[in-house]
CSV table of C-alpha atoms (C1' of nucleotides) in Angstrom, one decimal:
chain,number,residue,atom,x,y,z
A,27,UNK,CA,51.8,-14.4,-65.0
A,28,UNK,CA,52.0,-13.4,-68.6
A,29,UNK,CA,55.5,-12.2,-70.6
A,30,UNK,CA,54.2,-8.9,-72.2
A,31,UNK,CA,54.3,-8.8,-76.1
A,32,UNK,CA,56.7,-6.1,-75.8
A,33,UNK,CA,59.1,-8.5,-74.1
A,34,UNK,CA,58.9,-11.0,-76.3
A,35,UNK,CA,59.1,-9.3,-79.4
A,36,UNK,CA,62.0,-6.8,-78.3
A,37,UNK,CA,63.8,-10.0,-77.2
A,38,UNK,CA,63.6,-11.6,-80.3
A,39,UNK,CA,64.2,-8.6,-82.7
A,40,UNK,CA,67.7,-8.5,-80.4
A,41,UNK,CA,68.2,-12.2,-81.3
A,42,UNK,CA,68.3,-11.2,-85.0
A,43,UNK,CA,70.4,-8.5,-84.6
A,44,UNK,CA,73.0,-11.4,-82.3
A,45,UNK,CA,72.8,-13.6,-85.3
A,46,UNK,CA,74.6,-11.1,-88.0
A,47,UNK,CA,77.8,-11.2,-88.9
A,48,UNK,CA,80.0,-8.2,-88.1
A,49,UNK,CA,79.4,-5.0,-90.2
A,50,UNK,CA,75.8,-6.2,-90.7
A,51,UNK,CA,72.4,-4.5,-90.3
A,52,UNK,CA,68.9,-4.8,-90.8
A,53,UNK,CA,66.3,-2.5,-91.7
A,54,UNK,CA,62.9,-2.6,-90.0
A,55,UNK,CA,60.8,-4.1,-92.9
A,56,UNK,CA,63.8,-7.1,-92.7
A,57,UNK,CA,63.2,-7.2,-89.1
A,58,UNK,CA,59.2,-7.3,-89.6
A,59,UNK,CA,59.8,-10.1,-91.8
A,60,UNK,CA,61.9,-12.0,-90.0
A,61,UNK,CA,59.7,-11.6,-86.6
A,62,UNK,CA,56.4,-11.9,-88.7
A,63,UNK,CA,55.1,-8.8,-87.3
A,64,UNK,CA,54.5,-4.9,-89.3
A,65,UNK,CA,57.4,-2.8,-89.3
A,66,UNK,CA,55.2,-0.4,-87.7
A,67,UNK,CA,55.6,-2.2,-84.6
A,68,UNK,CA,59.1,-3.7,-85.3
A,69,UNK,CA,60.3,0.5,-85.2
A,70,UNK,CA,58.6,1.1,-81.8
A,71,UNK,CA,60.9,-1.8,-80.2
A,72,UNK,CA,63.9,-0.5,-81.5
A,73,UNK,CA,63.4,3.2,-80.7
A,74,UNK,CA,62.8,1.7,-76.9
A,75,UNK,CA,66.1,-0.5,-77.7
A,76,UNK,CA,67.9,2.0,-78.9
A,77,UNK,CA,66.9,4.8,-76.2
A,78,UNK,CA,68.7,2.7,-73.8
A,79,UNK,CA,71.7,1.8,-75.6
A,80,UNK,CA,71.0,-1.6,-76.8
A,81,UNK,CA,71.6,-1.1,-80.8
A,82,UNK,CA,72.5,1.7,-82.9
A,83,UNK,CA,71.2,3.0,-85.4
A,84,UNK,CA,72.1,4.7,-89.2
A,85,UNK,CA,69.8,6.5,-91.3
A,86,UNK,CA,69.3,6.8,-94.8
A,87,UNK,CA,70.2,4.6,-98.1
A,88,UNK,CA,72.1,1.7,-96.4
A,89,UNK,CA,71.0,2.0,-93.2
A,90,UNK,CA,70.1,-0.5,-90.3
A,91,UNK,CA,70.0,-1.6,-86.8
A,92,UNK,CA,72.8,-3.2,-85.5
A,93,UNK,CA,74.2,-4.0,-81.9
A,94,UNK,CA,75.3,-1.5,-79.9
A,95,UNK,CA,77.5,-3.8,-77.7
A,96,UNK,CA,78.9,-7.8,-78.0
A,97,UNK,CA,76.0,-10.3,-77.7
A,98,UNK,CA,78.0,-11.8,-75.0
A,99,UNK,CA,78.2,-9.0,-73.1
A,100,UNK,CA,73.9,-8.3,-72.7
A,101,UNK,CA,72.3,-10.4,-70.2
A,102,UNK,CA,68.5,-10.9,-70.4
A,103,UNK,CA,67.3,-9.5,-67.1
A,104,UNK,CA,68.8,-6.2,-68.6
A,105,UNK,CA,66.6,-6.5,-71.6
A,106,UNK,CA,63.9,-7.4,-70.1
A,107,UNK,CA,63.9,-4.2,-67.6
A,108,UNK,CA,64.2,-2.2,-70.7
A,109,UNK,CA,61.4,-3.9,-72.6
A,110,UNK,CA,58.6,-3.9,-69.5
A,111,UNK,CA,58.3,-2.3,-65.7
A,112,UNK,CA,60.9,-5.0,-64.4
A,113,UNK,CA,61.3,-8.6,-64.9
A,114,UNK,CA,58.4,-9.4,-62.8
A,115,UNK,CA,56.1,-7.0,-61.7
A,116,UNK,CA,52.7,-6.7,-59.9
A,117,UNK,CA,50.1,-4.2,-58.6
A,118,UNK,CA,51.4,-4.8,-54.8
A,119,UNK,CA,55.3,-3.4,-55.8
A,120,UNK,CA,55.9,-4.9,-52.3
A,121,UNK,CA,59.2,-6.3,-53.7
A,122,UNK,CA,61.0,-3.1,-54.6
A,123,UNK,CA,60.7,-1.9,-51.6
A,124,UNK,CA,58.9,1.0,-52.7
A,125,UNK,CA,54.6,-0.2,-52.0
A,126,UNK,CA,53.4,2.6,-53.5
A,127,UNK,CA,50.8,1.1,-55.1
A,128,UNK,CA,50.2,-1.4,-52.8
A,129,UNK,CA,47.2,-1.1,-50.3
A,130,UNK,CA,48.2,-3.4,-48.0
A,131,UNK,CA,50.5,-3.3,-44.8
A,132,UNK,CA,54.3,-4.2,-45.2
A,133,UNK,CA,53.5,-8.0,-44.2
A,134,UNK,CA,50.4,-9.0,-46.0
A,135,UNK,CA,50.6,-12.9,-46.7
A,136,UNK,CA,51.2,-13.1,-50.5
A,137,UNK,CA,54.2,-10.6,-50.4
A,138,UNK,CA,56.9,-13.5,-49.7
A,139,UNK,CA,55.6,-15.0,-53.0
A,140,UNK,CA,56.2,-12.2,-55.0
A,141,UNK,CA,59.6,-11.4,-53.4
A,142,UNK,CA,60.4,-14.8,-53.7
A,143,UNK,CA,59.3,-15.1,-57.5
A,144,UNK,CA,60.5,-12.0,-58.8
A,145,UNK,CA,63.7,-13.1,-57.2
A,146,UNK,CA,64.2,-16.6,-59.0
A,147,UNK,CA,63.2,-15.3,-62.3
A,148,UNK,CA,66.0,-12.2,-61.8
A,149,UNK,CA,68.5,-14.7,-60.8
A,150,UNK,CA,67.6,-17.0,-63.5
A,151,UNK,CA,67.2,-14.5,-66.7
A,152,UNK,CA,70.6,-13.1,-64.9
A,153,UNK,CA,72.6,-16.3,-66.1
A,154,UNK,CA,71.5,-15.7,-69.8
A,155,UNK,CA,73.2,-13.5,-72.5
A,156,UNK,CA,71.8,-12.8,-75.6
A,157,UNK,CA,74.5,-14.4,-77.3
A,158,UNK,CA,73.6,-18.0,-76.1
A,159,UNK,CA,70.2,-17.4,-77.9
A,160,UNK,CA,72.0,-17.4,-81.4
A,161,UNK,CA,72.3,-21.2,-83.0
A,162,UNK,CA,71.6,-23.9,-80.5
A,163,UNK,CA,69.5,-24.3,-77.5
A,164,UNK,CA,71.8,-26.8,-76.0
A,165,UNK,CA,73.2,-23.9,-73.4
A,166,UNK,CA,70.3,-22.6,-72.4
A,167,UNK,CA,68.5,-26.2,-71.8
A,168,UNK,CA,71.1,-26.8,-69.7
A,169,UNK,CA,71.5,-24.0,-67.4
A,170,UNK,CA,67.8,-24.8,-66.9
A,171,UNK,CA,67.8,-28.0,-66.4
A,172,UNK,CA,70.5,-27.5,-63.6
A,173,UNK,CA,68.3,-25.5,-62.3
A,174,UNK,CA,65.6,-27.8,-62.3
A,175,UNK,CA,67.8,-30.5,-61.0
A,176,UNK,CA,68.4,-28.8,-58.1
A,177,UNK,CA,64.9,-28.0,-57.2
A,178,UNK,CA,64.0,-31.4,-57.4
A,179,UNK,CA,66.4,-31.8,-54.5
A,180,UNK,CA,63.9,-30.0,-52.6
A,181,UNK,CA,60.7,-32.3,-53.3
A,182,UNK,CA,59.9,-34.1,-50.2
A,183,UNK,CA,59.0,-30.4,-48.2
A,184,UNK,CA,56.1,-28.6,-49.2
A,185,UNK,CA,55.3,-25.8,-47.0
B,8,UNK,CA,56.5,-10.2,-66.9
B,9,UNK,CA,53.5,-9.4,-65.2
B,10,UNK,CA,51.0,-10.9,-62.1
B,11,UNK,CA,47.8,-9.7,-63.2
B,12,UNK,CA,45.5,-8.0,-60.8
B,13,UNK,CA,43.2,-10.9,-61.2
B,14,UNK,CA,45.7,-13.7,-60.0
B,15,UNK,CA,47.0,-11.3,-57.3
B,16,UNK,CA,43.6,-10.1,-55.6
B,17,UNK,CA,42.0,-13.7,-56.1
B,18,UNK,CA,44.9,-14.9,-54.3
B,19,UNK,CA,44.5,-12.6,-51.9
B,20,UNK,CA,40.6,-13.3,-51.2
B,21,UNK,CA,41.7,-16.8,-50.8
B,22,UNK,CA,44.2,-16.1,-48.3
B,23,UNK,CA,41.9,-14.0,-46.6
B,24,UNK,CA,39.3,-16.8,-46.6
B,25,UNK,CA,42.1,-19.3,-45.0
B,26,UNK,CA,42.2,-17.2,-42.0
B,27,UNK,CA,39.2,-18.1,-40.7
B,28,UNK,CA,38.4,-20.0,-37.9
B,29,UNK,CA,35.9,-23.2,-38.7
B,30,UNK,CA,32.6,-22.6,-39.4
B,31,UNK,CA,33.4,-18.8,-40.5
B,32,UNK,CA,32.4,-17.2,-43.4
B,33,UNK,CA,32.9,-13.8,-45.3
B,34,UNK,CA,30.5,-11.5,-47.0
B,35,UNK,CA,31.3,-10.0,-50.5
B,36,UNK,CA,31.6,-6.3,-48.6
B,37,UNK,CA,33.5,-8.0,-45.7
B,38,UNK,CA,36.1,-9.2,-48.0
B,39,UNK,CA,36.3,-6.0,-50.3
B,40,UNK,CA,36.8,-4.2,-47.2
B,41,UNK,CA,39.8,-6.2,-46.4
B,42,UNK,CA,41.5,-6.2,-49.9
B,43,UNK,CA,40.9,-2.7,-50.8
B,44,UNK,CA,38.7,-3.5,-53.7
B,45,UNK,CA,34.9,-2.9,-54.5
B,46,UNK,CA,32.4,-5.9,-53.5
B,47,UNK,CA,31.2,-6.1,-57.3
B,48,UNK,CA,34.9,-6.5,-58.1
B,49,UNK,CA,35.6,-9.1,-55.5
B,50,UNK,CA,32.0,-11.1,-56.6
B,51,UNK,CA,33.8,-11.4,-59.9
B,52,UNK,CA,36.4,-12.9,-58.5
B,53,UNK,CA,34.8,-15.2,-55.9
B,54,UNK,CA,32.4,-16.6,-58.8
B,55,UNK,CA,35.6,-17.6,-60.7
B,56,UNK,CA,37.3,-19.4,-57.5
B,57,UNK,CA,33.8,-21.0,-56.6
B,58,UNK,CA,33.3,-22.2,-60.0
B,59,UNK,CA,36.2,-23.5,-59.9
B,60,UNK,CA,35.9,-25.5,-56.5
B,61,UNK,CA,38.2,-23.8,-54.2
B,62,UNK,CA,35.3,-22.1,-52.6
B,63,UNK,CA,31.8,-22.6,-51.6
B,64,UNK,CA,29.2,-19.8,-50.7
B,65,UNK,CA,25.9,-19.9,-49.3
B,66,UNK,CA,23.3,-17.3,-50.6
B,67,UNK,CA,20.9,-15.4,-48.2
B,68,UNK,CA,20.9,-13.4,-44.4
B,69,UNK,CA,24.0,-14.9,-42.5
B,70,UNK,CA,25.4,-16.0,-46.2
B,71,UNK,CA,28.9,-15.7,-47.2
B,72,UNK,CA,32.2,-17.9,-48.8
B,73,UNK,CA,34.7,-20.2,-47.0
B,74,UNK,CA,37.0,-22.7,-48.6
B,75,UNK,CA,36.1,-25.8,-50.1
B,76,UNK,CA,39.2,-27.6,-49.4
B,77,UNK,CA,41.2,-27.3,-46.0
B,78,UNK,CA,43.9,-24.7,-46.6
B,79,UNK,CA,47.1,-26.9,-46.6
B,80,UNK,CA,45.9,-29.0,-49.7
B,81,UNK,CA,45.6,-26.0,-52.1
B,82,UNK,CA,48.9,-25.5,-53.7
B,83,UNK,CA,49.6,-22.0,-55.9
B,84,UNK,CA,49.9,-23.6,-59.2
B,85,UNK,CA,46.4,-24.8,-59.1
B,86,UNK,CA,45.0,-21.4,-57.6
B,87,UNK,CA,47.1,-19.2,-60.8
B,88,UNK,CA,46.2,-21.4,-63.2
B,89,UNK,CA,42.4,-21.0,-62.5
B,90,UNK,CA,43.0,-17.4,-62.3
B,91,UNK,CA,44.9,-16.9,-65.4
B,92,UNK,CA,45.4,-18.9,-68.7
B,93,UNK,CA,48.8,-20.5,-66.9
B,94,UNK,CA,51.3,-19.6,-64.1
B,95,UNK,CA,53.5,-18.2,-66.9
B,96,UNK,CA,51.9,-17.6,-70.6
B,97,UNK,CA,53.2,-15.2,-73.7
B,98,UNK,CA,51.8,-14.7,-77.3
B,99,UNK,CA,54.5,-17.6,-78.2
B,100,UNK,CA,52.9,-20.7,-76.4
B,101,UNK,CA,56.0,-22.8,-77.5
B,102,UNK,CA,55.9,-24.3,-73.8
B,103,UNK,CA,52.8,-25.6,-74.1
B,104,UNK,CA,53.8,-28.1,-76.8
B,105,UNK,CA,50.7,-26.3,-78.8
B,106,UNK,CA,52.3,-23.6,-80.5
B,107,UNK,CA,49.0,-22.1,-82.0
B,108,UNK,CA,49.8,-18.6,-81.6
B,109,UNK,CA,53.5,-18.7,-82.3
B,110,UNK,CA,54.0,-17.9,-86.2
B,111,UNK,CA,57.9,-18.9,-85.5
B,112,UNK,CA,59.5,-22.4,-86.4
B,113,UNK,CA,59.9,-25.1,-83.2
B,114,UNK,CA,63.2,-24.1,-82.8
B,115,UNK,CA,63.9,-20.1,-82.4
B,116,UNK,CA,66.2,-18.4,-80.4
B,117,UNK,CA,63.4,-17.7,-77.3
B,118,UNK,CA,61.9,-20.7,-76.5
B,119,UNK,CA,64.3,-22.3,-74.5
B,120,UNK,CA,63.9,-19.0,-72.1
B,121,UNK,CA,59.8,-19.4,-72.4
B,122,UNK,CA,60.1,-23.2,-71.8
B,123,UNK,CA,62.8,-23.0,-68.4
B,124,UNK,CA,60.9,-19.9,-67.0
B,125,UNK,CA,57.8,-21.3,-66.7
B,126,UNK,CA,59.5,-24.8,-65.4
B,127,UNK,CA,60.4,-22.6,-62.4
B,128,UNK,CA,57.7,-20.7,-61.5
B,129,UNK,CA,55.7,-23.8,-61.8
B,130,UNK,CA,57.6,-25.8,-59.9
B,131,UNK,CA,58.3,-23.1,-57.4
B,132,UNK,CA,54.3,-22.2,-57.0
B,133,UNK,CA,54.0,-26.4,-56.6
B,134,UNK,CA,55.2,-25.9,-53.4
B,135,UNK,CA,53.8,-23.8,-51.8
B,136,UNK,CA,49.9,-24.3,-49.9
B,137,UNK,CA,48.0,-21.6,-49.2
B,138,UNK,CA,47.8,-22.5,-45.5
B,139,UNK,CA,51.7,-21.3,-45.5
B,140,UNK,CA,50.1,-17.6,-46.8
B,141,UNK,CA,48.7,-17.6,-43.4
B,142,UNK,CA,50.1,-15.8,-40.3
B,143,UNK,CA,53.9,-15.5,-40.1
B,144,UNK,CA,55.9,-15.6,-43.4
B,145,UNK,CA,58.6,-17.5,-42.1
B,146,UNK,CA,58.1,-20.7,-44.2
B,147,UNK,CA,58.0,-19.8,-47.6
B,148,UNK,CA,60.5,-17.1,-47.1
B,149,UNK,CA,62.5,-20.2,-45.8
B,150,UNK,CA,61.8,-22.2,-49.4
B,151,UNK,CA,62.6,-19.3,-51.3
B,152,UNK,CA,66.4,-18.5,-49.4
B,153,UNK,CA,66.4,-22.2,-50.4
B,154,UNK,CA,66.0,-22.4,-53.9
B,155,UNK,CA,68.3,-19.1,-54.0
B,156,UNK,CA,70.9,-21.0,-51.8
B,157,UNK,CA,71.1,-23.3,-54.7
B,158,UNK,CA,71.1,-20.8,-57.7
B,159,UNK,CA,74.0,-19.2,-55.8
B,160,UNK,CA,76.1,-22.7,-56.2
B,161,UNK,CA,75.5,-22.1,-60.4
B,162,UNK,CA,77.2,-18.8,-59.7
B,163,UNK,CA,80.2,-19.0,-62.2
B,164,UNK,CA,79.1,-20.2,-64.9
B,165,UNK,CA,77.0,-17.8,-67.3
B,166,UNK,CA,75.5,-18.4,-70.4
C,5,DG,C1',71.8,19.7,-104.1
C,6,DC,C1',68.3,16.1,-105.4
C,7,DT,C1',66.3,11.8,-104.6
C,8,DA,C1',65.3,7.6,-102.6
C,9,DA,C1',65.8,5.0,-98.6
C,10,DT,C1',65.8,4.8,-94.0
C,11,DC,C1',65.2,5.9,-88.9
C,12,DA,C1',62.6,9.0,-85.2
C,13,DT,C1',58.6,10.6,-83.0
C,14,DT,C1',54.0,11.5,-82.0
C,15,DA,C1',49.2,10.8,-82.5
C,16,DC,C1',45.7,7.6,-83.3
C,17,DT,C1',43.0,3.0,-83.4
C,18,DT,C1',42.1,-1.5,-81.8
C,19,DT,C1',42.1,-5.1,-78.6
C,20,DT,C1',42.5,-6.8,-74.0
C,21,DT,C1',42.1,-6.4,-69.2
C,22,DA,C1',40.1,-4.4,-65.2
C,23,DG,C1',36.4,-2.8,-62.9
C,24,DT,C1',31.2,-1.3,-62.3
C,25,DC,C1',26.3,-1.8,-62.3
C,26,DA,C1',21.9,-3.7,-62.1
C,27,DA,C1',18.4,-7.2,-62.2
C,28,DG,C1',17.6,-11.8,-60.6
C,29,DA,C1',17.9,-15.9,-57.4
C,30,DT,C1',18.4,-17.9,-52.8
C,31,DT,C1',18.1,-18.3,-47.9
C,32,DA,C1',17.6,-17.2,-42.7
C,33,DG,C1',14.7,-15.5,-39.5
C,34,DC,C1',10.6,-13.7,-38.2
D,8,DG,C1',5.0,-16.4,-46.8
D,9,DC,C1',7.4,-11.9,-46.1
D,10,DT,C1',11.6,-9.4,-45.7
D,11,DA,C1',16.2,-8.3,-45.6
D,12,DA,C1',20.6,-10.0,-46.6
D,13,DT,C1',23.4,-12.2,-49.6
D,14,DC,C1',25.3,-14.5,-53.8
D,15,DT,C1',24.8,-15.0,-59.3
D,16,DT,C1',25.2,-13.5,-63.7
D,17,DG,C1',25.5,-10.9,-67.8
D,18,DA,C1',25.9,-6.4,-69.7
D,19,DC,C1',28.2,-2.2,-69.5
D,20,DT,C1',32.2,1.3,-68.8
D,21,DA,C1',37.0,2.5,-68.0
D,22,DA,C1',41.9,1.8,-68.3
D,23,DA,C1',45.9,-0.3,-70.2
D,24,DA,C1',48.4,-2.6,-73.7
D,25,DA,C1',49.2,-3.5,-78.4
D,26,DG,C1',49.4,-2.2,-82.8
D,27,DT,C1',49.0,1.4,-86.9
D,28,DA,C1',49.7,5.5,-89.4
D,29,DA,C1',51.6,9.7,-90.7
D,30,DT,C1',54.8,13.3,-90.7
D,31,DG,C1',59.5,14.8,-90.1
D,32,DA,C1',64.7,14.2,-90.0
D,33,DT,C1',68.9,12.1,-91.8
D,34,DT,C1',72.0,10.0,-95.0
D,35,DA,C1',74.2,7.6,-99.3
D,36,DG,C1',74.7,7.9,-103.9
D,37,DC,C1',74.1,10.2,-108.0
DNA sequence: GCTAATCATTACTTTTTAGTCAAGATTAGC
DNA sequence: GCTAATCTTGACTAAAAAGTAATGATTAGC
């Protein structure tokens, strides 16, 4: 499984946008810096972020990105969905419900994996707002590592 | 994020492979058939999982692959990680401990997400054998309403 | 209203991934 | 040993993703 550039780059040019302080913006070559990629590229992520209401926008002589809505208020699995097909996706779409793509019959034996992963990672990227990216990690570590704790109540079965 | 068609069809083959009875084999056009996909395409495939010992072949009239290993000893994480670079990878390989690719400092905003994502997946895919891919989905459909069971007690508090 | 700064949009190029092909090597059975 | 069936391997082609470039539209400030 792989996250997409796209995913990770939109992402992060939303975390710099989280981090300024009100009345704020950044331009795309201050983006570009900041992420260390070409403002090129940076302007292609924000036309997708702004197309779906993420951060506006303001032309011109003092213009700039800026969020379109409170940092605490945008939860990563919406990002994400924005960013790429859907927080997990695969050839077999078996987990939409949809199997367009998918060759196979309704119950071949790897669709309960992807159900079940593209399930977990939903749930998990659900939990997160952009606005616990800003500063410290501690909140996000945590949430984690909750999560991780409880999976390790499952140890003894493997199936 | 994305399963590649390489981790999902190799998975497949190897599934497919599991269902035999002993002493069985499958033929590079048997197993194409099956999947959907070409026999050249599926060769590729096979010579990665036999190079990587999870299946053998023999050459010749009467030839064809079975597993090296009996079915319920192969766990997910090991099959994914031989059929892509890890169960969960981005350009930022901050989970890795390596951070090669990543032109960003230890500490920004994303890597907590990277880091606890792949934690999960991995630790999910740990559990289940490919023996469970066989026949009735029952079991790993069971560990996945699991895990979810437990997410659901995290409900309230967001991030 | 002119100019410089900035975003918006489309087309293009490069890189990566996926998939195909063909020639060679091995084996079972005659 | 001959033949047909089969895997092995590397080179090639096609498709998708990532990244670049260029042209046009908008705005602040003079």
């Amino acid at each position: 499984m792989k996250i997409s550039a796209q995913e990770e780059y939109g992402l992060r040019c939303l975390v710099q946008l989280a981090n300024l302080a009100d009345g704020e913006t950044l331009t795309l070559p201050q983006i570009a810096e900041l992420e260390g990629i070409s403002a090129a590229n940076a302007g292609k992520l924000m036309w997708l972020l702004n197309k779906a209401g993420f951060v506006h926008s303001t032309r011109g002589t003092k213009g700039g990105y800026f969020l379109a809505r409170p940092a605490d208020e945008i939860y990563l699995n919406e990002i994400i969905k924005v960013l790429d097909e859907d927080v997990l996706s695969s050839h077999c779409d078996s987990y939409t419900g949809v199997m367009e793509k998918c060759v196979h019959t309704g119950d071949c034996g790897i669709r309960p994996v992807i159900v079940g992963l593209h399930e977990i990672v939903e749930n998990a990227l659900s939990r997160i707002t952009l606005a616990s990216l800003v500063g410290n990690e501690s909140k996000v570590d945590a949430m984690f590592h909750q999560i991780q704790g409880l999976h390790r109540t499952l140890e003894p079965q493997r199936v």
